Structures are given as structure tokens and as C-alpha cells.
Coordinates of C-alpha atoms and ligand atoms in Angstrom, one line a residue:
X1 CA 151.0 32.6 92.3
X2 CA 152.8 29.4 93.7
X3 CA 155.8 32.0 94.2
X4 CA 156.0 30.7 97.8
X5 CA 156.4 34.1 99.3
X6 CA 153.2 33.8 101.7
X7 CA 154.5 34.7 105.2
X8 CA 154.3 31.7 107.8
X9 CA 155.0 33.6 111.0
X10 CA 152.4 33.5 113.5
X11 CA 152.2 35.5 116.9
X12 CA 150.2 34.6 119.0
X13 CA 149.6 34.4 123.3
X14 CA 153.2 36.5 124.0
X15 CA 154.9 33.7 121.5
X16 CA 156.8 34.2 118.4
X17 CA 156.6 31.5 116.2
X18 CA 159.1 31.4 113.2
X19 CA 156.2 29.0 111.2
X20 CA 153.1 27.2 112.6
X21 CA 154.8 23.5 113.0
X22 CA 155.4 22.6 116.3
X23 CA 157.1 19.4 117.3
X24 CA 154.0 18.1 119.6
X25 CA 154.8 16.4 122.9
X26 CA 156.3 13.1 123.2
X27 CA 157.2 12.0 120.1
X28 CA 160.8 12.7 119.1
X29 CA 161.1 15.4 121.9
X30 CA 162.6 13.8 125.0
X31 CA 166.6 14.7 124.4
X32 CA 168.1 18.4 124.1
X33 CA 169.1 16.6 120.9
X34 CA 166.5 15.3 119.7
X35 CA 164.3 18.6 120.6
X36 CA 167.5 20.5 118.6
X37 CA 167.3 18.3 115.6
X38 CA 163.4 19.1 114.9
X39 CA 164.3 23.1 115.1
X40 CA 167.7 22.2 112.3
X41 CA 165.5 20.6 110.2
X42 CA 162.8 23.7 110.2
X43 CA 160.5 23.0 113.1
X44 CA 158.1 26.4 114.2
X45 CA 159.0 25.5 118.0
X46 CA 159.1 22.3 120.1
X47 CA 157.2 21.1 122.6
X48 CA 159.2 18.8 125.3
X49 CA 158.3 15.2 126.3
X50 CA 155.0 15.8 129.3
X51 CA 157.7 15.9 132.2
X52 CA 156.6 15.6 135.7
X53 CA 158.0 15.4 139.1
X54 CA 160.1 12.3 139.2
X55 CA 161.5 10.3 136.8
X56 CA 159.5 7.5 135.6
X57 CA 160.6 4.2 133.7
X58 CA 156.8 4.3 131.6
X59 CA 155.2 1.3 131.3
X60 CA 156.7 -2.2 130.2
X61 CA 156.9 -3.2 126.4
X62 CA 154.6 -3.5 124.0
X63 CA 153.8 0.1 124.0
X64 CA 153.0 1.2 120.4
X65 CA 151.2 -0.7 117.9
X66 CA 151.5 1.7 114.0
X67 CA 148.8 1.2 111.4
X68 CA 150.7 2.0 108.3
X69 CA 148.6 3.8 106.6
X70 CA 146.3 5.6 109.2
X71 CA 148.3 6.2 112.5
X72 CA 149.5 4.6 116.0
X73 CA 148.6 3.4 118.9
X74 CA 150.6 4.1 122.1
X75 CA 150.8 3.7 125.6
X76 CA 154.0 4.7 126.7
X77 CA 152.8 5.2 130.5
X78 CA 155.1 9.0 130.4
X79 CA 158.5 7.7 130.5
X80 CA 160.4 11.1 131.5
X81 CA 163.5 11.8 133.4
X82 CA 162.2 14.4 136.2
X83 CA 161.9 18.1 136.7
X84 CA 165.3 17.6 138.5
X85 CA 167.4 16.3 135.5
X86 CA 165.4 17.9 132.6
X87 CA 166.9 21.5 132.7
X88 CA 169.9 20.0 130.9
X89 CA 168.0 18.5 128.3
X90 CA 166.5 22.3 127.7
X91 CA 170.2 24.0 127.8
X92 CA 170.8 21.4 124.6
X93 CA 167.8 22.6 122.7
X94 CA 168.4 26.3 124.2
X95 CA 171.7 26.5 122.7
X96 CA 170.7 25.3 119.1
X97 CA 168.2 28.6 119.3
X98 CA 165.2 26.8 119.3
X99 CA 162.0 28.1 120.3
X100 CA 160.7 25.6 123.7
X101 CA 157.5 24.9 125.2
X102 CA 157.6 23.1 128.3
X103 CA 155.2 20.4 129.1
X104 CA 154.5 19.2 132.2
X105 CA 152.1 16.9 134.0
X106 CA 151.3 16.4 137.8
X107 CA 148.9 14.8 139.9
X108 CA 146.9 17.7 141.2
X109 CA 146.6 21.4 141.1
X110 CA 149.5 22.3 142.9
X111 CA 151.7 19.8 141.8
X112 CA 151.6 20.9 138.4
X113 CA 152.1 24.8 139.7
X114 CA 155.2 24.0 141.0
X115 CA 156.5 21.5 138.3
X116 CA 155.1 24.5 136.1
X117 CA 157.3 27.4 138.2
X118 CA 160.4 25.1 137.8
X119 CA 160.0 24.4 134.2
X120 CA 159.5 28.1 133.8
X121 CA 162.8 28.4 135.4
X122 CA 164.6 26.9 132.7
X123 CA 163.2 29.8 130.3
X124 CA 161.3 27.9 128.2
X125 CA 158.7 30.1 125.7
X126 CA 155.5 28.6 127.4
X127 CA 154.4 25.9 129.3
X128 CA 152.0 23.2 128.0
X129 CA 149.8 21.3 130.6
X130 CA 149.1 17.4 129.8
X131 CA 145.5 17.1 130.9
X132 CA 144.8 15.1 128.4
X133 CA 146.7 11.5 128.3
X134 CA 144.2 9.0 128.2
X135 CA 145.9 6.2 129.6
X136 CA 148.4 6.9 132.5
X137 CA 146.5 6.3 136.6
X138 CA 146.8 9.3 138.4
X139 CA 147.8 11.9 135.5
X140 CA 146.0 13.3 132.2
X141 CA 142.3 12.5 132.2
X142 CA 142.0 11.8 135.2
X143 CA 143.0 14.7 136.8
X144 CA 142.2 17.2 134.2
X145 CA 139.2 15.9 132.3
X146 CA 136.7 17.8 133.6
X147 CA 136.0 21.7 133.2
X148 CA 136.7 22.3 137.1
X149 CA 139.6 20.1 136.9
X150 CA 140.8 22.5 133.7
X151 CA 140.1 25.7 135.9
X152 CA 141.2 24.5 139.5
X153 CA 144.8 23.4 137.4
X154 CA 145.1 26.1 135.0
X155 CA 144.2 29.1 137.8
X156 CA 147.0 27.4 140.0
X157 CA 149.4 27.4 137.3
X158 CA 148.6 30.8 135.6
X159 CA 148.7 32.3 139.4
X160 CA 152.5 30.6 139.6
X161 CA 154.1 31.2 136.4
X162 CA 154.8 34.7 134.2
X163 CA 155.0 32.7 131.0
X164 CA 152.1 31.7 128.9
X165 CA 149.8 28.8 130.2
X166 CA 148.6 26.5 127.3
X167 CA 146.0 23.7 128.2
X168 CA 146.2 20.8 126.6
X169 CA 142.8 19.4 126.4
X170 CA 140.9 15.9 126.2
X171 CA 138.6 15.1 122.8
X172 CA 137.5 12.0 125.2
X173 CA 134.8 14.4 126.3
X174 CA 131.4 15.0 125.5
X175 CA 132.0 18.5 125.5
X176 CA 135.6 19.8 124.7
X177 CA 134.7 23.6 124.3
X178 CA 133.6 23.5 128.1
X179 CA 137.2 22.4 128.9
X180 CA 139.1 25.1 126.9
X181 CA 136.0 27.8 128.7
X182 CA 137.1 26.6 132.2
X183 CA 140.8 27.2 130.4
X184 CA 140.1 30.7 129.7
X185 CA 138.7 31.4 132.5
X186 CA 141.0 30.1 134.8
X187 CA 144.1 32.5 132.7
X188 CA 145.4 30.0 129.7
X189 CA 147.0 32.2 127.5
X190 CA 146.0 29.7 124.9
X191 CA 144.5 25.6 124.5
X192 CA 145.8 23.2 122.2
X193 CA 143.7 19.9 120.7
X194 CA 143.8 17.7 120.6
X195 CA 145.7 14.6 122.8
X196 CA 145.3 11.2 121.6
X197 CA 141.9 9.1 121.4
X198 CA 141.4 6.5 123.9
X199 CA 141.4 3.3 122.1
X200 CA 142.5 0.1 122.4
X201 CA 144.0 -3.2 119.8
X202 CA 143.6 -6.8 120.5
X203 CA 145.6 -9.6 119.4
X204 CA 143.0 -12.7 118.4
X205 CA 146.1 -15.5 118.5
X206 CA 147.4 -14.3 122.4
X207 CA 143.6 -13.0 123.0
X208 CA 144.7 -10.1 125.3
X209 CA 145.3 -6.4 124.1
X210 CA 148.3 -5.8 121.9
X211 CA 149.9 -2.7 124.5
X212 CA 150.7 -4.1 127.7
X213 CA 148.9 -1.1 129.5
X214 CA 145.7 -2.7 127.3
X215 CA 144.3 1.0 126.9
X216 CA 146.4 3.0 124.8
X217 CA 146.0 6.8 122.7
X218 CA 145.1 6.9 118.9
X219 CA 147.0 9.5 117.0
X220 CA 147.4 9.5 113.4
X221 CA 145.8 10.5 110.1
X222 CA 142.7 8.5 111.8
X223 CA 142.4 11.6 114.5
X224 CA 142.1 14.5 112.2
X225 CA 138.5 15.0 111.9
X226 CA 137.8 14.5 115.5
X227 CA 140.9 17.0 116.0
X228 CA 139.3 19.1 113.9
X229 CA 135.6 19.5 114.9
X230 CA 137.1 19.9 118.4
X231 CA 139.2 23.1 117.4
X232 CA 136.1 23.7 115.5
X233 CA 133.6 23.6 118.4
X234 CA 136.5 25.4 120.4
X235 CA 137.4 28.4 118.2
X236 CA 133.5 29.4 118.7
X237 CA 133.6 29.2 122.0
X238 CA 136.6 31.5 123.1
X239 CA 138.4 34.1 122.2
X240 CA 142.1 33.1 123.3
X241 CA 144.3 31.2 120.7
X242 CA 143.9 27.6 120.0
X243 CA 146.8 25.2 118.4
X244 CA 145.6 22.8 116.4
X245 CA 146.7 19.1 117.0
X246 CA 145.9 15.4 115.2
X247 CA 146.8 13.7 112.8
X248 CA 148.3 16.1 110.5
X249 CA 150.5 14.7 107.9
X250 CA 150.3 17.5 105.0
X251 CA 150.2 21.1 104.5
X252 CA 146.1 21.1 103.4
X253 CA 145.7 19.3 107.2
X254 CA 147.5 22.0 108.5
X255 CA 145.5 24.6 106.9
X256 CA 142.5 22.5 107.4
X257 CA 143.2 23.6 111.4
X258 CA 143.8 27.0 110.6
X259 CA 140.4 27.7 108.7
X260 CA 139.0 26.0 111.5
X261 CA 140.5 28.4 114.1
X262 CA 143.9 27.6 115.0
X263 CA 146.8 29.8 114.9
X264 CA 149.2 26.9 115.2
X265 CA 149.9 23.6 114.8
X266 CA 151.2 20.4 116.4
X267 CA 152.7 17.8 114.7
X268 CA 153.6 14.2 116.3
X269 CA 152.7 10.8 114.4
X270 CA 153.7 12.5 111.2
X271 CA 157.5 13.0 112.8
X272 CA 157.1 9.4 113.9
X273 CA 156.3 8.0 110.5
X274 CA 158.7 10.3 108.6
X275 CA 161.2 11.6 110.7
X276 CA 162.1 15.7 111.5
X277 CA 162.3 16.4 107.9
X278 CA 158.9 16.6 107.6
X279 CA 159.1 20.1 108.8
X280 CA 160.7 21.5 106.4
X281 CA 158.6 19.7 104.1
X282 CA 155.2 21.4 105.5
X283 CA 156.7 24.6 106.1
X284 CA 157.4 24.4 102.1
X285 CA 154.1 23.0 101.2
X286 CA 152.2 25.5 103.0
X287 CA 153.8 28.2 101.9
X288 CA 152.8 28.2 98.4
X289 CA 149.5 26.3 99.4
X290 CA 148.8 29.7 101.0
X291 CA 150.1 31.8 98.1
X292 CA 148.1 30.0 95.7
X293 CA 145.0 30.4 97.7
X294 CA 145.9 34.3 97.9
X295 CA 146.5 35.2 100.6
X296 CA 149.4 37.3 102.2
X297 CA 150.2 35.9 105.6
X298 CA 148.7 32.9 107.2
X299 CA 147.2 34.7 110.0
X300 CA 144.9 35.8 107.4
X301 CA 143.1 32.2 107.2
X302 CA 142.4 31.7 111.0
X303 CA 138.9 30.6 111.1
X304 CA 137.6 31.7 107.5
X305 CA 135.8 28.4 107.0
X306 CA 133.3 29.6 110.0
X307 CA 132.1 32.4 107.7
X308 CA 130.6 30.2 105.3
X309 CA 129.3 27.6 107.6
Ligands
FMN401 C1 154.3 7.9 121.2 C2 153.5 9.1 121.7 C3 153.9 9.8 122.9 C4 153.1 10.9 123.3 N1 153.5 11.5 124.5 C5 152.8 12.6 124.9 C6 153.2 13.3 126.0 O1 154.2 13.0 126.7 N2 152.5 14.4 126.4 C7 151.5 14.9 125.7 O2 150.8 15.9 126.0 N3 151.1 14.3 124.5 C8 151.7 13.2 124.1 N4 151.3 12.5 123.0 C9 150.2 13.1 122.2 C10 150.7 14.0 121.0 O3 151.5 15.1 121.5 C11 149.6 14.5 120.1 O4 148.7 15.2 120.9 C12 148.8 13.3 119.5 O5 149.7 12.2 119.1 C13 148.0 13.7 118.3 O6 148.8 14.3 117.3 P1 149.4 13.4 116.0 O7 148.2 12.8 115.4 O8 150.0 14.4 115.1 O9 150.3 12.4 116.5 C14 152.0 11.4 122.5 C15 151.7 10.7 121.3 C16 152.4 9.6 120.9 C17 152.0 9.0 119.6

């Protein structure tokens, strides 16, 4: 045992997935570079910055407060260069051979099918749809927050594209299995959870909120048991894949996902606090944390901690 020999691949929803650690969207991912540099430095796949129709500036500074220990507050308001510019960005990341999920978010169901159809153009892996950022008027929750929003969107998008459609879902929700239901339904190849926690900081001295936006998402070490009990609730609920997402900084968080039913991971405030090397790092970690718990592959650990619950 501890040999590190335990097999990381997972294949899942028509994708390939060298290990489980994806580069999650937004953090670290908006350049072909910077996207490239998370697949050097041992990265599963990447997932691009939430891109949507036109460029947008984001919202004016302050836009991320970081709690050392437990995570970070953000609201960056989805600064992204366009659909139009993008395609570059992918070539860059294309080249270096990494594996790309597109994601995308839109106003409305058939905004986000043809943002969706385009970003499939680039030949990207899959596409990920942001329903889920709390904090930007007009996009995320507010558009996608509620089981028919999930299945007007994700029907739209699944009826547009030939790649794999993975919803990414709210945990601001009182029910976050209904959303990834109206996701199967409506074609998702797969969901992923979770986006960030709404939550806000205030500063006592200039009594206003810290983030300019005031409202911001929580991600971080903070978010890993609310991540978790929603890919928990979710993985009983339906049968496609889920990938797992929220504040996970180690190899036990990761595999904390994976007993709970995910088949993959995302991994963003972790990258922020340590930089890409923390892939390789994980991938090494939970390797032999695998072999030492005995099994073979990892695929063998989806969802085992729902036998003995
Ligand atoms: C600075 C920052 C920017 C983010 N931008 C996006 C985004 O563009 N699209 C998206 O779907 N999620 C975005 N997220 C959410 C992350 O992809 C992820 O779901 C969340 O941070 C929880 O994972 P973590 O605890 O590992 O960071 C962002 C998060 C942070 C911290």
C-alpha cells in the first residue's frame, strides 16, 4: 500500500478526464495561458472563465475580500472578453493539449444556446452553463435559479449543441436536487456543485460593504460541507454524473466528493490561495490516499459513503 499506483482516470458524460482536478471557472482561467499553465502543472481539464456574449469590464474595485484561513469573497461582476474574441484564448490552451470545458453565461434560454453553439465551435470537450452566480443582475441566479429555469436553458442548449451540456447549479436554493432533476430532464449530460454562497462583508470603520457590488459569492474551505450535502442530496436524486465543487483544498476533500457521488472535481479558491501547482499536488495525494484505502481505480469510490448511510 501507499505505492501510489491507484488509477485517477475518470470517464464520464462522453469526457475523458486524465485525473479528477479540474481548474473550476473563473479563477485563474481567463487567458489561453493561463488555462495552459493549470494543464503543465497537472490539471484533469479546465474549465474557461463564464464567457458570455459581449465583453464586459466586471464590476469596479473592491471585488474580493480572502479570509486566510477559510476562503474568499468575490464579486467580480463576470469580467470576460466576449464570444467574439475568446476562440483565441481556446487555440492557446488547445495547442498546449489541454483538455477544455467551455463556460458560458447568457441572459435567457436562447441566448445561452447560441453563445453555447459558438463556444462549441471552438471544439472545446463540453460546455458548462453558469446558472449559478449569485451576484451579477440579469445572469446566474437569476435566470437559472429555478428548476424551470434549469430545464427551459438546458433543453435549449442540449437541442443546439453535440457536445456534453453540464449545469452548473445554485446551493442558494432550498432544494438543489430539483435543479439538477429539471437538468436531467431537460438533456445535461452531467451537473456540477456547487457555485459560490451568496454572502456578503461589511467594513465597521467606512460602514458599507467591503465589495463594491455589496453582495458577493463565498468559496473556500468555508463551502465544503454545503458543497457537499448538495452533491450528496444530488447523487440520490439522478442518475447522470455529478462534479463535485467547493472548497476543496486537499486530496481527503476531494475524495470526500467522490464518496459522496461525484465523479469529478472542481477546484478554484485552492488555485487562488496556492497557485496551479496545487494540481499536481492533489493528483499525488490522492493517488496514494486511494491506494491506501484499497482500492484500484477511483471510479470505484463514487458514492460508497451512501451505502452505509
Ligand atoms: C474570483 C472567482 C471568480 C469566479 N468566477 C466564476 C465564473 O466566471 N463562472 C462560474 O461558473 N463560477 C465562477 N466562480 C465560482 C467557482 O468556479 C466555484 O464554483 C466556487 O468558487 C467554489 O469552488 P472553490 O471553493 O474551490 O473556489 C468564481 C469564483 C471565484 C472565487
Amino acid at each position: 500500500m501507499g505505492c501510489v499506483v491507484a488509477d485517477l482516470k475518470v470517464r464520464f458524460a462522453g469526457l475523458e478526464l486524465r485525473n479528477p482536478f479540474l481548474l473550476a471557472s473563473g479563477i485563474w482561467g481567463e487567458s489561453g495561458d493561463s488555462l495552459a499553465g493549470a494543464w503543465a502543472a497537472g490539471a484533469g481539464g479546465v474549465v474557461t472563465k463564464s464567457i458570455g456574449s459581449l465583453p464586459r469590464a466586471g464590476y469596479p474595485n473592491p471585488t474580493i475580500e480572502t479570509y486566510e484561513r477559510w476562503g474568499m469573497l468575490n464579486a467580480m461582476g463576470l469580467p470576460n472578453p466576449g464570444i467574439e474574441e475568446y476562440p483565441r484564448e481556446i487555440e492557446v490552451a488547445q495547442r498546449a493539449g489541454a483538455t477544455i470545458v467551455g463556460s458560458v453565461f447568457a441572459g435567457d434560454a436562447a441566448e445561452f444556446a447560441r453563445l453555447a453553439t459558438q463556444m462549441a465551435r471552438t471544439g472545446v470537450s463540453a460546455v458548462e452553463l453558469n446558472l449559478s452566480c449569485p451576484h451579477a443582475e440579469g445572469f446566474g441566479t437569476e435566470v437559472g435559479g429555478t428548476p424551470e429555469d434549469v430545464e427551459e436553458i438546458v433543453r435549449a442548449v442540449a437541442g443546439a449543441v453535440k457536445i456534453p451540456v453540464i449545469a452548473k447549479i445554485t446551493p442558494n436554493t432550498s432544494d438543489p436536487a430539483a435543479l439538477a432533476q429539471a437538468a436531467e430532464r431537460a438533456g445535461a449530460a452531467a451537473v456540477s456543485a456547487i457555485n459560490t454562497l451568496r454572502a456578503i462583508a461589511i467594513d465597521v470603520h467606512l460602514r458599507r460593504p467591503v465589495l463594491s457590488h455589496g453582495i458577493g459569492g463565498l468559496s473556500g474551505a468555508a463551502i465544503k460541507p454545503v458543497g457537499l450535502a448538495c452533491v450528496w442530496q444530488i447523487f440520490e436524486k439522478v442518475k447522470i454524473p455529478v462534479i463535485g465543487i467547493g472548497g476543496i483544498m486537499t486530496a481527503e476533500d476531494a475524495l470526500q466528493y467522490v464518496m459522496a457521488g461525484a465523479r469529478a472535481v472542481e477546484v478554484g479558491t485552492a488555485v487562488a490561495f496556492e497557485g496551479v501547482g496545487v494540481f499536481g499536488r492533489l493528483a499525488r495525494e490522492l493517488s496514494s490516499l486511494v491506494d491506501d484505502l484499497g482500492y484500484a481505480r477511483l471510479e470505484d469510490a463514487v458514492g460508497v459513503a451512501h451505502r452505509s448511510a
